[in-house]
Amino acid sequence: MSFETDLKRLEEITELLKDESTGLEKAIELYEEASKLTKSLNKTLSSLERRIEKVTSEDEFELEKEEMKEDEEDI
């Protein structure tokens, strides 16, 4: 499943768990599903965060190189 699909399902589960007509057995099943979805979503978010940090650090490195080059040209 995609991140968006998993997130939407987690939201649906949340609403079902709030519903007083959801029986105990069903609530436990939904809770287990929600737990698995949460772990998967957190793993995806962590991976995306690492990718963003990598891109950001590469951008910062390029900016530093450009600044050093400009400083050398001024000399």
mmCIF file of N, CA, C and O in Angstrom:
data_model
loop_
_atom_site.group_PDB
_atom_site.id
_atom_site.type_symbol
_atom_site.label_atom_id
_atom_site.label_comp_id
_atom_site.label_asym_id
_atom_site.label_seq_id
_atom_site.Cartn_x
_atom_site.Cartn_y
_atom_site.Cartn_z
ATOM 1 N N MET A 1 0.833 -1.191 0.000
ATOM 2 C CA MET A 1 0.000 0.000 0.000
ATOM 3 C C MET A 1 0.870 1.244 0.000
ATOM 4 O O MET A 1 2.002 1.225 0.428
ATOM 5 N N SER A 2 0.271 2.335 -0.423
ATOM 6 C CA SER A 2 1.004 3.594 -0.415
ATOM 7 C C SER A 2 0.852 4.290 0.938
ATOM 8 O O SER A 2 -0.036 3.950 1.737
ATOM 9 N N PHE A 3 1.694 5.254 1.164
ATOM 10 C CA PHE A 3 1.646 6.008 2.412
ATOM 11 C C PHE A 3 0.269 6.631 2.593
ATOM 12 O O PHE A 3 -0.326 6.551 3.677
ATOM 13 N N GLU A 4 -0.229 7.242 1.543
ATOM 14 C CA GLU A 4 -1.525 7.918 1.610
ATOM 15 C C GLU A 4 -2.652 6.935 1.911
ATOM 16 O O GLU A 4 -3.552 7.230 2.705
ATOM 17 N N THR A 5 -2.601 5.770 1.287
ATOM 18 C CA THR A 5 -3.622 4.745 1.521
ATOM 19 C C THR A 5 -3.574 4.262 2.966
ATOM 20 O O THR A 5 -4.611 4.121 3.621
ATOM 21 N N ASP A 6 -2.371 4.013 3.456
ATOM 22 C CA ASP A 6 -2.208 3.562 4.846
ATOM 23 C C ASP A 6 -2.707 4.622 5.829
ATOM 24 O O ASP A 6 -3.373 4.304 6.814
ATOM 25 N N LEU A 7 -2.392 5.870 5.548
ATOM 26 C CA LEU A 7 -2.819 6.955 6.435
ATOM 27 C C LEU A 7 -4.343 7.074 6.440
ATOM 28 O O LEU A 7 -4.956 7.238 7.501
ATOM 29 N N LYS A 8 -4.939 6.966 5.269
ATOM 30 C CA LYS A 8 -6.404 7.034 5.181
ATOM 31 C C LYS A 8 -7.039 5.880 5.958
ATOM 32 O O LYS A 8 -8.015 6.070 6.689
ATOM 33 N N ARG A 9 -6.480 4.671 5.826
ATOM 34 C CA ARG A 9 -7.009 3.524 6.561
ATOM 35 C C ARG A 9 -6.867 3.736 8.060
ATOM 36 O O ARG A 9 -7.780 3.407 8.830
ATOM 37 N N LEU A 10 -5.755 4.306 8.495
ATOM 38 C CA LEU A 10 -5.560 4.575 9.920
ATOM 39 C C LEU A 10 -6.617 5.557 10.423
ATOM 40 O O LEU A 10 -7.153 5.395 11.519
ATOM 41 N N GLU A 11 -6.932 6.543 9.626
ATOM 42 C CA GLU A 11 -7.977 7.500 9.994
ATOM 43 C C GLU A 11 -9.339 6.805 10.088
ATOM 44 O O GLU A 11 -10.129 7.086 10.995
ATOM 45 N N GLU A 12 -9.608 5.896 9.149
ATOM 46 C CA GLU A 12 -10.862 5.142 9.187
ATOM 47 C C GLU A 12 -10.947 4.299 10.463
ATOM 48 O O GLU A 12 -11.995 4.236 11.113
ATOM 49 N N ILE A 13 -9.849 3.643 10.790
ATOM 50 C CA ILE A 13 -9.811 2.811 11.998
ATOM 51 C C ILE A 13 -10.060 3.665 13.234
ATOM 52 O O ILE A 13 -10.808 3.263 14.140
ATOM 53 N N THR A 14 -9.472 4.834 13.271
ATOM 54 C CA THR A 14 -9.659 5.736 14.403
ATOM 55 C C THR A 14 -11.139 6.049 14.588
ATOM 56 O O THR A 14 -11.656 6.023 15.714
ATOM 57 N N GLU A 15 -11.811 6.339 13.483
ATOM 58 C CA GLU A 15 -13.243 6.634 13.564
ATOM 59 C C GLU A 15 -14.031 5.411 14.021
ATOM 60 O O GLU A 15 -14.957 5.522 14.832
ATOM 61 N N LEU A 16 -13.675 4.226 13.527
ATOM 62 C CA LEU A 16 -14.365 3.003 13.939
ATOM 63 C C LEU A 16 -14.165 2.719 15.422
ATOM 64 O O LEU A 16 -15.077 2.263 16.114
ATOM 65 N N LEU A 17 -12.963 3.003 15.926
ATOM 66 C CA LEU A 17 -12.692 2.782 17.343
ATOM 67 C C LEU A 17 -13.456 3.769 18.233
ATOM 68 O O LEU A 17 -13.780 3.460 19.378
ATOM 69 N N LYS A 18 -13.744 4.934 17.710
ATOM 70 C CA LYS A 18 -14.523 5.925 18.457
ATOM 71 C C LYS A 18 -16.006 5.550 18.508
ATOM 72 O O LYS A 18 -16.719 5.976 19.417
ATOM 73 N N ASP A 19 -16.433 4.766 17.532
ATOM 74 C CA ASP A 19 -17.839 4.373 17.426
ATOM 75 C C ASP A 19 -18.187 3.378 18.531
ATOM 76 O O ASP A 19 -17.598 2.299 18.623
ATOM 77 N N GLU A 20 -19.139 3.747 19.362
ATOM 78 C CA GLU A 20 -19.521 2.900 20.492
ATOM 79 C C GLU A 20 -20.150 1.576 20.060
ATOM 80 O O GLU A 20 -20.201 0.627 20.846
ATOM 81 N N SER A 21 -20.594 1.494 18.809
ATOM 82 C CA SER A 21 -21.218 0.250 18.359
ATOM 83 C C SER A 21 -20.187 -0.797 17.916
ATOM 84 O O SER A 21 -20.542 -1.944 17.656
ATOM 85 N N THR A 22 -18.924 -0.403 17.865
ATOM 86 C CA THR A 22 -17.867 -1.356 17.519
ATOM 87 C C THR A 22 -17.653 -2.286 18.708
ATOM 88 O O THR A 22 -17.357 -1.830 19.816
ATOM 89 N N GLY A 23 -17.819 -3.584 18.468
ATOM 90 C CA GLY A 23 -17.665 -4.560 19.541
ATOM 91 C C GLY A 23 -16.218 -4.702 19.991
ATOM 92 O O GLY A 23 -15.281 -4.275 19.298
ATOM 93 N N LEU A 24 -16.055 -5.306 21.134
ATOM 94 C CA LEU A 24 -14.732 -5.463 21.725
ATOM 95 C C LEU A 24 -13.801 -6.267 20.826
ATOM 96 O O LEU A 24 -12.656 -5.868 20.589
ATOM 97 N N GLU A 25 -14.283 -7.395 20.324
ATOM 98 C CA GLU A 25 -13.446 -8.249 19.468
ATOM 99 C C GLU A 25 -13.008 -7.489 18.213
ATOM 100 O O GLU A 25 -11.850 -7.525 17.818
ATOM 101 N N LYS A 26 -13.951 -6.773 17.599
ATOM 102 C CA LYS A 26 -13.636 -5.980 16.402
ATOM 103 C C LYS A 26 -12.667 -4.849 16.754
ATOM 104 O O LYS A 26 -11.738 -4.547 16.001
ATOM 105 N N ALA A 27 -12.861 -4.238 17.909
ATOM 106 C CA ALA A 27 -11.978 -3.148 18.346
ATOM 107 C C ALA A 27 -10.544 -3.643 18.508
ATOM 108 O O ALA A 27 -9.591 -2.952 18.128
ATOM 109 N N ILE A 28 -10.388 -4.830 19.045
ATOM 110 C CA ILE A 28 -9.047 -5.395 19.214
ATOM 111 C C ILE A 28 -8.402 -5.653 17.854
ATOM 112 O O ILE A 28 -7.229 -5.340 17.647
ATOM 113 N N GLU A 29 -9.171 -6.197 16.921
ATOM 114 C CA GLU A 29 -8.655 -6.427 15.562
ATOM 115 C C GLU A 29 -8.235 -5.109 14.910
ATOM 116 O O GLU A 29 -7.182 -5.024 14.281
ATOM 117 N N LEU A 30 -9.080 -4.104 15.060
ATOM 118 C CA LEU A 30 -8.768 -2.790 14.489
ATOM 119 C C LEU A 30 -7.532 -2.186 15.132
ATOM 120 O O LEU A 30 -6.692 -1.582 14.460
ATOM 121 N N TYR A 31 -7.404 -2.360 16.447
ATOM 122 C CA TYR A 31 -6.241 -1.842 17.157
ATOM 123 C C TYR A 31 -4.961 -2.502 16.654
ATOM 124 O O TYR A 31 -3.938 -1.833 16.442
ATOM 125 N N GLU A 32 -5.015 -3.818 16.441
ATOM 126 C CA GLU A 32 -3.849 -4.535 15.911
ATOM 127 C C GLU A 32 -3.484 -4.028 14.522
ATOM 128 O O GLU A 32 -2.302 -3.804 14.213
ATOM 129 N N GLU A 33 -4.500 -3.827 13.684
ATOM 130 C CA GLU A 33 -4.249 -3.306 12.336
ATOM 131 C C GLU A 33 -3.653 -1.896 12.410
ATOM 132 O O GLU A 33 -2.705 -1.567 11.692
ATOM 133 N N ALA A 34 -4.209 -1.087 13.291
ATOM 134 C CA ALA A 34 -3.706 0.282 13.459
ATOM 135 C C ALA A 34 -2.256 0.290 13.926
ATOM 136 O O ALA A 34 -1.452 1.116 13.469
ATOM 137 N N SER A 35 -1.926 -0.629 14.803
ATOM 138 C CA SER A 35 -0.550 -0.717 15.297
ATOM 139 C C SER A 35 0.415 -1.036 14.166
ATOM 140 O O SER A 35 1.489 -0.419 14.041
ATOM 141 N N LYS A 36 0.044 -1.981 13.315
ATOM 142 C CA LYS A 36 0.895 -2.331 12.169
ATOM 143 C C LYS A 36 1.021 -1.159 11.187
ATOM 144 O O LYS A 36 2.108 -0.879 10.685
ATOM 145 N N LEU A 37 -0.098 -0.490 10.939
ATOM 146 C CA LEU A 37 -0.063 0.665 10.040
ATOM 147 C C LEU A 37 0.819 1.775 10.597
ATOM 148 O O LEU A 37 1.591 2.394 9.865
ATOM 149 N N THR A 38 0.711 2.012 11.891
ATOM 150 C CA THR A 38 1.506 3.058 12.531
ATOM 151 C C THR A 38 2.995 2.764 12.398
ATOM 152 O O THR A 38 3.795 3.657 12.073
ATOM 153 N N LYS A 39 3.381 1.525 12.619
ATOM 154 C CA LYS A 39 4.790 1.150 12.473
ATOM 155 C C LYS A 39 5.261 1.357 11.042
ATOM 156 O O LYS A 39 6.343 1.882 10.794
ATOM 157 N N SER A 40 4.436 0.951 10.085
ATOM 158 C CA SER A 40 4.787 1.109 8.682
ATOM 159 C C SER A 40 4.903 2.584 8.301
ATOM 160 O O SER A 40 5.851 2.995 7.623
ATOM 161 N N LEU A 41 3.952 3.386 8.754
ATOM 162 C CA LEU A 41 3.981 4.817 8.454
ATOM 163 C C LEU A 41 5.197 5.488 9.085
ATOM 164 O O LEU A 41 5.858 6.327 8.453
ATOM 165 N N ASN A 42 5.520 5.127 10.317
ATOM 166 C CA ASN A 42 6.698 5.697 10.983
ATOM 167 C C ASN A 42 7.982 5.318 10.256
ATOM 168 O O ASN A 42 8.895 6.142 10.114
ATOM 169 N N LYS A 43 8.056 4.082 9.786
ATOM 170 C CA LYS A 43 9.234 3.633 9.040
ATOM 171 C C LYS A 43 9.379 4.442 7.746
ATOM 172 O O LYS A 43 10.474 4.901 7.405
ATOM 173 N N THR A 44 8.269 4.635 7.059
ATOM 174 C CA THR A 44 8.296 5.422 5.827
ATOM 175 C C THR A 44 8.708 6.857 6.103
ATOM 176 O O THR A 44 9.540 7.424 5.387
ATOM 177 N N LEU A 45 8.149 7.447 7.146
ATOM 178 C CA LEU A 45 8.501 8.821 7.494
ATOM 179 C C LEU A 45 9.982 8.959 7.850
ATOM 180 O O LEU A 45 10.632 9.932 7.451
ATOM 181 N N SER A 46 10.512 7.997 8.564
ATOM 182 C CA SER A 46 11.935 8.030 8.923
ATOM 183 C C SER A 46 12.806 7.962 7.674
ATOM 184 O O SER A 46 13.803 8.680 7.560
ATOM 185 N N SER A 47 12.420 7.115 6.757
ATOM 186 C CA SER A 47 13.161 6.983 5.504
ATOM 187 C C SER A 47 13.117 8.287 4.709
ATOM 188 O O SER A 47 14.138 8.741 4.177
ATOM 189 N N LEU A 48 11.956 8.881 4.638
ATOM 190 C CA LEU A 48 11.820 10.151 3.919
ATOM 191 C C LEU A 48 12.611 11.260 4.598
ATOM 192 O O LEU A 48 13.218 12.098 3.923
ATOM 193 N N GLU A 49 12.611 11.252 5.909
ATOM 194 C CA GLU A 49 13.379 12.254 6.649
ATOM 195 C C GLU A 49 14.871 12.127 6.343
ATOM 196 O O GLU A 49 15.557 13.134 6.144
ATOM 197 N N ARG A 50 15.374 10.897 6.282
ATOM 198 C CA ARG A 50 16.790 10.696 5.947
ATOM 199 C C ARG A 50 17.090 11.195 4.533
ATOM 200 O O ARG A 50 18.143 11.796 4.294
ATOM 201 N N ARG A 51 16.180 10.936 3.606
ATOM 202 C CA ARG A 51 16.378 11.415 2.226
ATOM 203 C C ARG A 51 16.427 12.940 2.175
ATOM 204 O O ARG A 51 17.264 13.528 1.483
ATOM 205 N N ILE A 52 15.530 13.579 2.923
ATOM 206 C CA ILE A 52 15.499 15.048 2.948
ATOM 207 C C ILE A 52 16.776 15.590 3.570
ATOM 208 O O ILE A 52 17.362 16.561 3.065
ATOM 209 N N GLU A 53 17.237 14.975 4.658
ATOM 210 C CA GLU A 53 18.480 15.413 5.294
ATOM 211 C C GLU A 53 19.655 15.276 4.336
ATOM 212 O O GLU A 53 20.535 16.145 4.289
ATOM 213 N N LYS A 54 19.683 14.200 3.560
ATOM 214 C CA LYS A 54 20.769 13.992 2.599
ATOM 215 C C LYS A 54 20.754 15.082 1.539
ATOM 216 O O LYS A 54 21.791 15.677 1.229
ATOM 217 N N VAL A 55 19.584 15.350 0.988
ATOM 218 C CA VAL A 55 19.476 16.387 -0.048
ATOM 219 C C VAL A 55 19.862 17.742 0.528
ATOM 220 O O VAL A 55 20.596 18.514 -0.099
ATOM 221 N N THR A 56 19.400 18.026 1.727
ATOM 222 C CA THR A 56 19.705 19.303 2.368
ATOM 223 C C THR A 56 21.201 19.451 2.601
ATOM 224 O O THR A 56 21.778 20.503 2.312
ATOM 225 N N SER A 57 21.846 18.401 3.088
ATOM 226 C CA SER A 57 23.281 18.495 3.344
ATOM 227 C C SER A 57 24.061 18.626 2.042
ATOM 228 O O SER A 57 25.053 19.353 1.977
ATOM 229 N N GLU A 58 23.605 17.962 0.983
ATOM 230 C CA GLU A 58 24.261 18.095 -0.324
ATOM 231 C C GLU A 58 24.101 19.518 -0.844
ATOM 232 O O GLU A 58 25.045 20.094 -1.383
ATOM 233 N N ASP A 59 22.915 20.103 -0.664
ATOM 234 C CA ASP A 59 22.686 21.478 -1.091
ATOM 235 C C ASP A 59 23.575 22.444 -0.326
ATOM 236 O O ASP A 59 24.150 23.371 -0.901
ATOM 237 N N GLU A 60 23.699 22.223 0.988
ATOM 238 C CA GLU A 60 24.546 23.084 1.805
ATOM 239 C C GLU A 60 26.006 22.981 1.374
ATOM 240 O O GLU A 60 26.722 23.972 1.316
ATOM 241 N N PHE A 61 26.443 21.777 1.049
ATOM 242 C CA PHE A 61 27.814 21.569 0.596
ATOM 243 C C PHE A 61 28.048 22.322 -0.709
ATOM 244 O O PHE A 61 29.079 22.988 -0.879
ATOM 245 N N GLU A 62 27.105 22.241 -1.635
ATOM 246 C CA GLU A 62 27.239 22.948 -2.910
ATOM 247 C C GLU A 62 27.285 24.460 -2.691
ATOM 248 O O GLU A 62 28.061 25.159 -3.346
ATOM 249 N N LEU A 63 26.466 24.955 -1.781
ATOM 250 C CA LEU A 63 26.480 26.387 -1.493
ATOM 251 C C LEU A 63 27.831 26.815 -0.916
ATOM 252 O O LEU A 63 28.369 27.867 -1.280
ATOM 253 N N GLU A 64 28.382 26.007 -0.021
ATOM 254 C CA GLU A 64 29.685 26.318 0.560
ATOM 255 C C GLU A 64 30.763 26.332 -0.521
ATOM 256 O O GLU A 64 31.645 27.196 -0.512
ATOM 257 N N LYS A 65 30.694 25.376 -1.433
ATOM 258 C CA LYS A 65 31.671 25.330 -2.522
ATOM 259 C C LYS A 65 31.559 26.583 -3.384
ATOM 260 O O LYS A 65 32.576 27.171 -3.767
ATOM 261 N N GLU A 66 30.337 27.006 -3.667
ATOM 262 C CA GLU A 66 30.143 28.209 -4.476
ATOM 263 C C GLU A 66 30.677 29.439 -3.758
ATOM 264 O O GLU A 66 31.317 30.296 -4.374
ATOM 265 N N GLU A 67 30.430 29.521 -2.451
ATOM 266 C CA GLU A 67 30.917 30.657 -1.673
ATOM 267 C C GLU A 67 32.432 30.682 -1.657
ATOM 268 O O GLU A 67 33.051 31.744 -1.783
ATOM 269 N N MET A 68 33.076 29.524 -1.523
ATOM 270 C CA MET A 68 34.535 29.460 -1.507
ATOM 271 C C MET A 68 35.078 29.892 -2.863
ATOM 272 O O MET A 68 36.067 30.610 -2.957
ATOM 273 N N LYS A 69 34.412 29.456 -3.931
ATOM 274 C CA LYS A 69 34.843 29.810 -5.272
ATOM 275 C C LYS A 69 34.737 31.318 -5.477
ATOM 276 O O LYS A 69 35.634 31.952 -6.026
ATOM 277 N N GLU A 70 33.656 31.917 -5.012
ATOM 278 C CA GLU A 70 33.471 33.364 -5.135
ATOM 279 C C GLU A 70 34.538 34.105 -4.343
ATOM 280 O O GLU A 70 35.067 35.117 -4.791
ATOM 281 N N ASP A 71 34.849 33.603 -3.151
ATOM 282 C CA ASP A 71 35.871 34.228 -2.312
ATOM 283 C C ASP A 71 37.236 34.174 -3.005
ATOM 284 O O ASP A 71 38.006 35.122 -2.960
ATOM 285 N N GLU A 72 37.567 33.058 -3.656
ATOM 286 C CA GLU A 72 38.822 32.907 -4.366
ATOM 287 C C GLU A 72 38.901 33.866 -5.550
ATOM 288 O O GLU A 72 39.950 34.408 -5.861
ATOM 289 N N GLU A 73 37.774 34.086 -6.196
ATOM 290 C CA GLU A 73 37.749 34.987 -7.342
ATOM 291 C C GLU A 73 37.958 36.434 -6.912
ATOM 292 O O GLU A 73 38.470 37.242 -7.668
ATOM 293 N N ASP A 74 37.554 36.761 -5.704
ATOM 294 C CA ASP A 74 37.703 38.121 -5.184
ATOM 295 C C ASP A 74 39.162 38.442 -4.845
ATOM 296 O O ASP A 74 39.535 39.597 -4.745
ATOM 297 N N ILE A 75 39.962 37.423 -4.684
ATOM 298 C CA ILE A 75 41.364 37.637 -4.276
ATOM 299 C C ILE A 75 42.201 38.035 -5.440
ATOM 300 O O ILE A 75 42.159 37.890 -6.519
#
